[in-house]
mmCIF file of C-alpha atoms in Angstrom:
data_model
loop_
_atom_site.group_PDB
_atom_site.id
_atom_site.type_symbol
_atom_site.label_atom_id
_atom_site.label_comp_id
_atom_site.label_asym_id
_atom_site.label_seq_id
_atom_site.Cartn_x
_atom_site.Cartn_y
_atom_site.Cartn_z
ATOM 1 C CA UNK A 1 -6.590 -41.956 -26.425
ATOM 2 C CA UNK A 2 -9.133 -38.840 -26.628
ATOM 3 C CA UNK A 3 -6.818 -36.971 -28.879
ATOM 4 C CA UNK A 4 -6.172 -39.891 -31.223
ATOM 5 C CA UNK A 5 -9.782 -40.162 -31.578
ATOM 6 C CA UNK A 6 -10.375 -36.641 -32.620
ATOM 7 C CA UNK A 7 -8.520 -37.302 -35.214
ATOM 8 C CA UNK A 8 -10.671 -39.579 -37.229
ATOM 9 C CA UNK A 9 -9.845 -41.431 -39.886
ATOM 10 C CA UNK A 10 -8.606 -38.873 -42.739
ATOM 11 C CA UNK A 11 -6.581 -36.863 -40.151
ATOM 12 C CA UNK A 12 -4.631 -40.122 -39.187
ATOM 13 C CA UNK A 13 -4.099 -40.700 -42.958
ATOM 14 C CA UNK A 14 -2.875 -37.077 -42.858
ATOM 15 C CA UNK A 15 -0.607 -37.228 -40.074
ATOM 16 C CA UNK A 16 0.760 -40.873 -41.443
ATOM 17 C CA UNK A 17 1.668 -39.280 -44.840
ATOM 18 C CA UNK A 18 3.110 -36.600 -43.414
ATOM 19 C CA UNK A 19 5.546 -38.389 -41.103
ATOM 20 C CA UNK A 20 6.357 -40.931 -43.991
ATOM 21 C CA UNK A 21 7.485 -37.468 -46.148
ATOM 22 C CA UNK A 22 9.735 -36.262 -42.968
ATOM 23 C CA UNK A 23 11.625 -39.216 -43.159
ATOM 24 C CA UNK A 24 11.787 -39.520 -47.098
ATOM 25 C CA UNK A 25 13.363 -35.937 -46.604
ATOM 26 C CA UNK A 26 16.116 -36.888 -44.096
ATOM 27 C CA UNK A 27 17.756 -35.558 -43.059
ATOM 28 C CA UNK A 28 16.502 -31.542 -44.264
ATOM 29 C CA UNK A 29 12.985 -32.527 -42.414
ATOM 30 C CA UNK A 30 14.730 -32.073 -38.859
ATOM 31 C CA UNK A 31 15.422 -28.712 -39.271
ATOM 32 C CA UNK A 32 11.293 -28.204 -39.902
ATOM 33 C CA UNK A 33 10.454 -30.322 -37.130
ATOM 34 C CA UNK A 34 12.834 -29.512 -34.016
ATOM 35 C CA UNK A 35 11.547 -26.193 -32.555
ATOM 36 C CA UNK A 36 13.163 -24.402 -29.756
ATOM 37 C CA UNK A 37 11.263 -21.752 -27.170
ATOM 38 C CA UNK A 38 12.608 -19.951 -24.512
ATOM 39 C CA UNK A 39 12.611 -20.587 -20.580
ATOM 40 C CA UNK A 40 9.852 -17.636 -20.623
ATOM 41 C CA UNK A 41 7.839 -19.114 -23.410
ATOM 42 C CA UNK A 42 5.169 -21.960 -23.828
ATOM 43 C CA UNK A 43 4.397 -23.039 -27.288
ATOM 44 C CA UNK A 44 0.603 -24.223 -27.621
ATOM 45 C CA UNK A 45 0.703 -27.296 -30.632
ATOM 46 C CA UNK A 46 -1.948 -27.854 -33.147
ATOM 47 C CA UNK A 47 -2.620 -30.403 -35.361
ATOM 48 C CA UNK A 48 -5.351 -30.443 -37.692
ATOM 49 C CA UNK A 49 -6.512 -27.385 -36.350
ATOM 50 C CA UNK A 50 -6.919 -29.524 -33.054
ATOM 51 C CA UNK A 51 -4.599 -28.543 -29.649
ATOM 52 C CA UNK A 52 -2.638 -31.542 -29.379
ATOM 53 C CA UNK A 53 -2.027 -31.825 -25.688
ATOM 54 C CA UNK A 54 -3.737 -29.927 -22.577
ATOM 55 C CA UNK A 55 -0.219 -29.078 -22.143
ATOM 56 C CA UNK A 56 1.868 -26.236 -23.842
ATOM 57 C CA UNK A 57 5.134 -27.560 -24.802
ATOM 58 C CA UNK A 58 8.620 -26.309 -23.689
ATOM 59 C CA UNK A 59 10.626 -24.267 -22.996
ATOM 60 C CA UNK A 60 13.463 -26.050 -24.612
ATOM 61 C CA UNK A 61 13.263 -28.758 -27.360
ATOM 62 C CA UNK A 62 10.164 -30.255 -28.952
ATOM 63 C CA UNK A 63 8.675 -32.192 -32.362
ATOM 64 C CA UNK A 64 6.114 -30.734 -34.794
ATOM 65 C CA UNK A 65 5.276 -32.111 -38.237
ATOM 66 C CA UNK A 66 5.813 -29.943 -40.983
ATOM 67 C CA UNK A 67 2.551 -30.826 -42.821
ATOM 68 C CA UNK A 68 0.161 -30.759 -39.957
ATOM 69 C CA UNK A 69 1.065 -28.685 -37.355
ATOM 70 C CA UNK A 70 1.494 -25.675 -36.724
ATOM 71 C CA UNK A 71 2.063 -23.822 -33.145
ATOM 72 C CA UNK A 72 1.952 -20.423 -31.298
ATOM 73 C CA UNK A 73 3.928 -18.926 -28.669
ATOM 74 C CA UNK A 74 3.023 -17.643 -25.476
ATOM 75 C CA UNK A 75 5.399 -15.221 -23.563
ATOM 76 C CA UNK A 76 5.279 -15.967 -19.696
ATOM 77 C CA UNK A 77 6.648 -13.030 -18.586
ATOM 78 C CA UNK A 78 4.681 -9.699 -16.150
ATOM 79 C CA UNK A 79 3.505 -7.568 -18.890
ATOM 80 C CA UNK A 80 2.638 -3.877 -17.797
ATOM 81 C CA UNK A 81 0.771 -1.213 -19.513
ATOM 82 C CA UNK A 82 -0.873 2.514 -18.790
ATOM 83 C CA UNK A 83 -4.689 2.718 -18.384
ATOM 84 C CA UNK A 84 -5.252 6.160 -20.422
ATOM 85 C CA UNK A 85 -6.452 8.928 -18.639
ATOM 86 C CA UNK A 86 -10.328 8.486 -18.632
ATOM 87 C CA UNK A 87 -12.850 10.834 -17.682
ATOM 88 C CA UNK A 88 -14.892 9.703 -15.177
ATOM 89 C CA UNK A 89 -17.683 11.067 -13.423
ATOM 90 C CA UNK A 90 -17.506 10.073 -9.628
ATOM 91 C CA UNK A 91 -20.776 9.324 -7.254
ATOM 92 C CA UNK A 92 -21.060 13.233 -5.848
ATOM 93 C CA UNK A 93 -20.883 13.778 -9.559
ATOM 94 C CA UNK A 94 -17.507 15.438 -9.614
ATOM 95 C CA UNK A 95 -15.481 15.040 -13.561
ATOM 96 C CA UNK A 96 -11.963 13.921 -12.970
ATOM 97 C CA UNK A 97 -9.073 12.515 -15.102
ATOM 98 C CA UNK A 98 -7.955 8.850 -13.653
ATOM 99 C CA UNK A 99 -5.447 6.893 -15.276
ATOM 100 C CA UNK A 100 -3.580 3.822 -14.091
ATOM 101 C CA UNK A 101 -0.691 0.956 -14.466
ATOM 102 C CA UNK A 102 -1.801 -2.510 -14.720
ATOM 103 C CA UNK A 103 0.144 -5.647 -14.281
ATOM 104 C CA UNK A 104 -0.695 -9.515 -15.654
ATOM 105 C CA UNK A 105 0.533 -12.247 -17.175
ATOM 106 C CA UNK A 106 -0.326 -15.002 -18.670
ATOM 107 C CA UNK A 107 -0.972 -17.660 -16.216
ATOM 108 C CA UNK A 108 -2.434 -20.734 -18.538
ATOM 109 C CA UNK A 109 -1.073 -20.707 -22.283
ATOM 110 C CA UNK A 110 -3.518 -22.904 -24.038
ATOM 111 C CA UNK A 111 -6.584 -20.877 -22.369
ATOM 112 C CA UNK A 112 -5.129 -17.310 -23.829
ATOM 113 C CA UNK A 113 -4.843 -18.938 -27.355
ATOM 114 C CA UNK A 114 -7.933 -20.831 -27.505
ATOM 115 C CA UNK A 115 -10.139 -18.595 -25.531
ATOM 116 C CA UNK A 116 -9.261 -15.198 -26.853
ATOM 117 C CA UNK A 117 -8.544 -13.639 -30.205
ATOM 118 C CA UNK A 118 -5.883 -11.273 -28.594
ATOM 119 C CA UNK A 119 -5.534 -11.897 -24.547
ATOM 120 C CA UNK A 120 -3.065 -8.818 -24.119
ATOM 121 C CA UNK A 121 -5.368 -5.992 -26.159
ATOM 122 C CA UNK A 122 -8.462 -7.555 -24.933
ATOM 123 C CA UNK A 123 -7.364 -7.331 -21.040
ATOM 124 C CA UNK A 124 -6.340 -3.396 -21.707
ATOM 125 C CA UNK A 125 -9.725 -2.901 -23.137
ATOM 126 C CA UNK A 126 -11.623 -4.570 -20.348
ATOM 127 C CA UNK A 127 -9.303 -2.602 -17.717
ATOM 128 C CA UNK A 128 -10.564 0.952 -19.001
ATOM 129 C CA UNK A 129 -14.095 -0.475 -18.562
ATOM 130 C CA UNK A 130 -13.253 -1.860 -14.946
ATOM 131 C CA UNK A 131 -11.723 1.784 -13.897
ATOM 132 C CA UNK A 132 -14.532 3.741 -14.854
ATOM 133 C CA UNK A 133 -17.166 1.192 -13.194
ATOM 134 C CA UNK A 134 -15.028 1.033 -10.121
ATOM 135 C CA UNK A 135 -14.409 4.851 -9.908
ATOM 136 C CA UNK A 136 -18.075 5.420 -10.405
ATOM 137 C CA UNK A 137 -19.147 3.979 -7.235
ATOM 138 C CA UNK A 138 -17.016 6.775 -5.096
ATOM 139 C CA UNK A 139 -17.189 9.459 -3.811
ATOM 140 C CA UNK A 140 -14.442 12.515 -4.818
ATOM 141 C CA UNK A 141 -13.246 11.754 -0.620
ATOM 142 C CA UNK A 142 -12.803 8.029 -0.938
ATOM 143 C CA UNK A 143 -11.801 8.615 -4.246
ATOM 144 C CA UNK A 144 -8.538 10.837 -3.173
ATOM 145 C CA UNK A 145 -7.320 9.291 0.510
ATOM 146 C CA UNK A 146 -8.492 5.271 -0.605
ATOM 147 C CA UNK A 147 -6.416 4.886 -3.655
ATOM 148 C CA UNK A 148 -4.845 1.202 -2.001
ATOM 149 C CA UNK A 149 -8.555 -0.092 -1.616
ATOM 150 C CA UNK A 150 -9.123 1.088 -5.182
ATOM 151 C CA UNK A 151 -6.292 -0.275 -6.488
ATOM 152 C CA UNK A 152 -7.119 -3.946 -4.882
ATOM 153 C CA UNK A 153 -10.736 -3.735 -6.068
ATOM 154 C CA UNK A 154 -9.759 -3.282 -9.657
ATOM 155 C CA UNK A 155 -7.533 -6.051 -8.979
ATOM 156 C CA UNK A 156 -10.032 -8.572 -8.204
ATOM 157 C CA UNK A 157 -12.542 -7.415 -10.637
ATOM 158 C CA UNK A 158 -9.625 -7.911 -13.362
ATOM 159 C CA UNK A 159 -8.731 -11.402 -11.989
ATOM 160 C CA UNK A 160 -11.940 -12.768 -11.990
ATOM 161 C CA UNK A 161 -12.640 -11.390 -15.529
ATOM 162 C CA UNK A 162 -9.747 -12.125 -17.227
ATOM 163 C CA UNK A 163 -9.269 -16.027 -15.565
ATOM 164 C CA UNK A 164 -11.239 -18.081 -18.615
ATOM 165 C CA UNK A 165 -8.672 -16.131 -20.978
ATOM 166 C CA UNK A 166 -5.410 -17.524 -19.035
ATOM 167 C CA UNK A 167 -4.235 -14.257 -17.523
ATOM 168 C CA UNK A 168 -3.628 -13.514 -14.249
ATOM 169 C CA UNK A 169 -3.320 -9.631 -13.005
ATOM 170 C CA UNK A 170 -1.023 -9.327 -10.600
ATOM 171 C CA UNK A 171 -1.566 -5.170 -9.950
ATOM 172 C CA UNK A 172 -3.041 -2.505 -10.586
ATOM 173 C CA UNK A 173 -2.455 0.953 -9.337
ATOM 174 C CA UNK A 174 -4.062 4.208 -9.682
ATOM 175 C CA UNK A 175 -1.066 6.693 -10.916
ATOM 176 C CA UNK A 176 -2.666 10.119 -10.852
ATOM 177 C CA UNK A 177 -6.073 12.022 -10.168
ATOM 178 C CA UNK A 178 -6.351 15.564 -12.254
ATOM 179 C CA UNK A 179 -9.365 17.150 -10.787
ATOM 180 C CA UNK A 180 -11.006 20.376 -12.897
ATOM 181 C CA UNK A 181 -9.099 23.948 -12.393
ATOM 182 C CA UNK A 182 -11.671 25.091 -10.781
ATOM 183 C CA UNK A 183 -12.328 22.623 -8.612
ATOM 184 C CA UNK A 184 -8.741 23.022 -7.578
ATOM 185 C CA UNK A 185 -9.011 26.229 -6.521
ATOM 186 C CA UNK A 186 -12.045 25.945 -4.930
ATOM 187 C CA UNK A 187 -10.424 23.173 -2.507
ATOM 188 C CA UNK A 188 -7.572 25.549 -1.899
ATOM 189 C CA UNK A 189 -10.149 28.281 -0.831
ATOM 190 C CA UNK A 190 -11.637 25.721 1.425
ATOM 191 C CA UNK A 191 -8.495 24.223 2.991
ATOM 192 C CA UNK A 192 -7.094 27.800 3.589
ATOM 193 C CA UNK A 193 -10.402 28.729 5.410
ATOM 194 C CA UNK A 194 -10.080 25.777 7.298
ATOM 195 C CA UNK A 195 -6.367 26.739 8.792
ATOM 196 C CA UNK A 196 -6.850 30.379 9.131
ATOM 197 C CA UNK A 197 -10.055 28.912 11.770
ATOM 198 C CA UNK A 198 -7.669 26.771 13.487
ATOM 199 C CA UNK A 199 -5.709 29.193 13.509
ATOM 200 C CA UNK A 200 -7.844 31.756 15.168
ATOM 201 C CA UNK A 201 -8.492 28.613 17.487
ATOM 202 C CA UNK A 202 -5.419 28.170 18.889
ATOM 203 C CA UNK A 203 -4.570 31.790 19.207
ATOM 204 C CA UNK A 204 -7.660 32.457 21.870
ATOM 205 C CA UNK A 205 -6.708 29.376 23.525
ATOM 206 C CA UNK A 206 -3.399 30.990 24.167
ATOM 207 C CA UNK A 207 -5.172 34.271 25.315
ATOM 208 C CA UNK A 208 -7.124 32.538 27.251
ATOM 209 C CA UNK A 209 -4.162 30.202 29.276
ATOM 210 C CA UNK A 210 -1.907 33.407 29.079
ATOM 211 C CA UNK A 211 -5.099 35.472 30.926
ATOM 212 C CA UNK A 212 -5.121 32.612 33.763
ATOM 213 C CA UNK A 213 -1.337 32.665 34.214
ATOM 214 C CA UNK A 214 -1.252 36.436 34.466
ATOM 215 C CA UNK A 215 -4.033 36.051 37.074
ATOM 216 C CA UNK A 216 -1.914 33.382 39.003
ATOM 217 C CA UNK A 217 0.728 35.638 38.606
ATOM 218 C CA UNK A 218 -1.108 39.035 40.224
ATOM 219 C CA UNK A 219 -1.993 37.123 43.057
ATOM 220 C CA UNK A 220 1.322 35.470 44.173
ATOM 221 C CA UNK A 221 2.636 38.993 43.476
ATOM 222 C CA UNK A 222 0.097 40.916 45.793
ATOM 223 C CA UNK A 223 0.954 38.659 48.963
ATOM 224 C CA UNK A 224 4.984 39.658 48.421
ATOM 225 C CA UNK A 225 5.275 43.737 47.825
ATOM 226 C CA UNK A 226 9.089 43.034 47.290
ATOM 227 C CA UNK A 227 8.498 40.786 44.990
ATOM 228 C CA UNK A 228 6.394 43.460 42.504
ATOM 229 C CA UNK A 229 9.932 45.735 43.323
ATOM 230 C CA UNK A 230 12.201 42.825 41.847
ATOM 231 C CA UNK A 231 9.940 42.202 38.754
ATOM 232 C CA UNK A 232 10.488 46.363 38.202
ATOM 233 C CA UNK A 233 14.136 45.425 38.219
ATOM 234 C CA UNK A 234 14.143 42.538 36.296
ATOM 235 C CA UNK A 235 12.041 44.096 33.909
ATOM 236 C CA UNK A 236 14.818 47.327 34.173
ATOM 237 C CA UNK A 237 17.562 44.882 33.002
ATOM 238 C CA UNK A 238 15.829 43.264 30.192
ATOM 239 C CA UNK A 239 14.890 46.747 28.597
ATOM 240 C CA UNK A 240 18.630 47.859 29.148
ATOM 241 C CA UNK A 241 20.695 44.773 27.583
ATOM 242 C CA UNK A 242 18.388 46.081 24.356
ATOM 243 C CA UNK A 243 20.952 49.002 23.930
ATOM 244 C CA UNK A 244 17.952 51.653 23.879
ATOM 245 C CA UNK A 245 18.609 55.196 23.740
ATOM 246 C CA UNK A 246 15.361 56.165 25.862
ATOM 247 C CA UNK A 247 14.060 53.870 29.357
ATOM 248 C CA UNK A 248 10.552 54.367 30.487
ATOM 249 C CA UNK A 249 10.178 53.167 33.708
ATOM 250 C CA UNK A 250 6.890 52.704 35.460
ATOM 251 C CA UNK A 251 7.188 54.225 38.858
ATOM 252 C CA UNK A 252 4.764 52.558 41.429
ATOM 253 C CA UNK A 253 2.386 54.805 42.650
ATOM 254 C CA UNK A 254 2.125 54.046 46.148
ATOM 255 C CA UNK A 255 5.641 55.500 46.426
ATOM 256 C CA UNK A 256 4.496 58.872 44.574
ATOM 257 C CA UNK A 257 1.853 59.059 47.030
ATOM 258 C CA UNK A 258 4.418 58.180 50.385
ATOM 259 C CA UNK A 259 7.060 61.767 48.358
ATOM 260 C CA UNK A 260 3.985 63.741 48.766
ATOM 261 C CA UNK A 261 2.558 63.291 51.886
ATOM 262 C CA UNK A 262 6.120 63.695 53.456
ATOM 263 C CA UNK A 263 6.134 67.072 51.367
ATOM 264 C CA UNK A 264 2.717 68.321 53.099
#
């Protein structure tokens, strides 16, 4: 039909003569014309420079003639490769080091051959280019706590970029974020600010409750005399299981003042 056309006349004269010198060669010519690929692998046929089919052959067994085809292979398989680390400057305009992993592969054979000169280099190329674009529109913030929505951005951009070549990314994740030395430090100056505040925080709110219970305490205290006498004691016994050498008891002074009026 279509592909018989595109022929023309002097390829089917070719193609004739050369299928007329694979059987004068019987039976060597088999060997040159059986091919074998692998369950993983497509092989894209051409003849006369023309694709012969819109669909890759294999995997297993298939014909090509010696004299007028020829035919590439196309591994199916994820392929995965590092991003290097690329210096990016971020939308607060803050310099960091961001490299990645990317994962794709190949999702239409004929497309990757015909389309591209090299699908696999040209799809590491164009994933640098996609980080640093990507990266560029966040902040340092997003940047550090949004890595999945990164990640799935750089995804899509990939997919759609890289579908007329035949390649399909599956992944891509961001692997590490160096920020400058200085930078670093400066963030650990901040963050230790930041606890020693909450710290200082939570240590008058503990005053403060611990004032209100002492106040709650006085009072039930000051309706019960007896009951300030038993906390003296309890007090007495806690101080004593401590194996000190010296007590100092407080003495009430109420009962100072009862000794010396009986002495007058």
């Amino acid at each position: 039909g279509e592909e018989n056309s595109r022929l023309g006349c002097c390829g089917w004269i070719l193609v004739i003569l050369s299928i007329f010198l694979v059987i004068l060669t019987l039976p060597v010519s088999i060997f040159l014309c059986f091919k074998i690929v692998q369950e993983y692998e497509r092989a894209v046929i051409f003849r006369l420079g023309r694709i012969t089919s819109r669909k890759p052959k294999g995997p297993g067994l298939f014909f090509v003639l010696p004299c007028t085809d020829t035919f590439r292979k196309v591994d199916l398989r994820t392929v995965s490769f590092d991003i290097p680390p690329q210096e990016i400057l971020t939308k607060d305009s803050v310099t960091v080091s961001v490299d990645g992993v990317v994962y794709f592969r190949v999702n239409s054979p004929i497309s990757s051959v015909a389309n591209v000169t090299d699908a696999d280099f040209s799809t590491r190329l164009l994933a640098q280019t996609t980080l640093r674009n990507v990266l560029g529109t966040k902040n340092l913030s997003e940047l550090l706590s949004d890595r999945e929505g990164i990640s799935h951005s750089m995804q899509v951009s990939l997919d759609e970029a890289t579908d007329n070549w035949g390649i399909k990314v599956e992944r891509v994740e961001i692997k590490d974020v160096k920020l400058p030395v200085q930078l670093q430090r400066a963030m650990a100056a901040e963050a230790e600010a930041t606890r020693e505040a909450r710290a200082k925080v939570i240590a008058a709110e503990g005053e403060m409750n611990a004032s209100r219970a002492l106040k709650e305490a006085s009072l039930v205290i000051s309706e019960s005399p007896s009951a300030l006498q038993l906390r003296y004691l309890q007090t007495l016994t806690t101080i004593a299981s401590e194996k000190n050498s010296t007590i100092v008891f407080p003495l009430p002074v109420d009962i100072l003042q009862t000794f010396l009026s009986k002495g007058k």
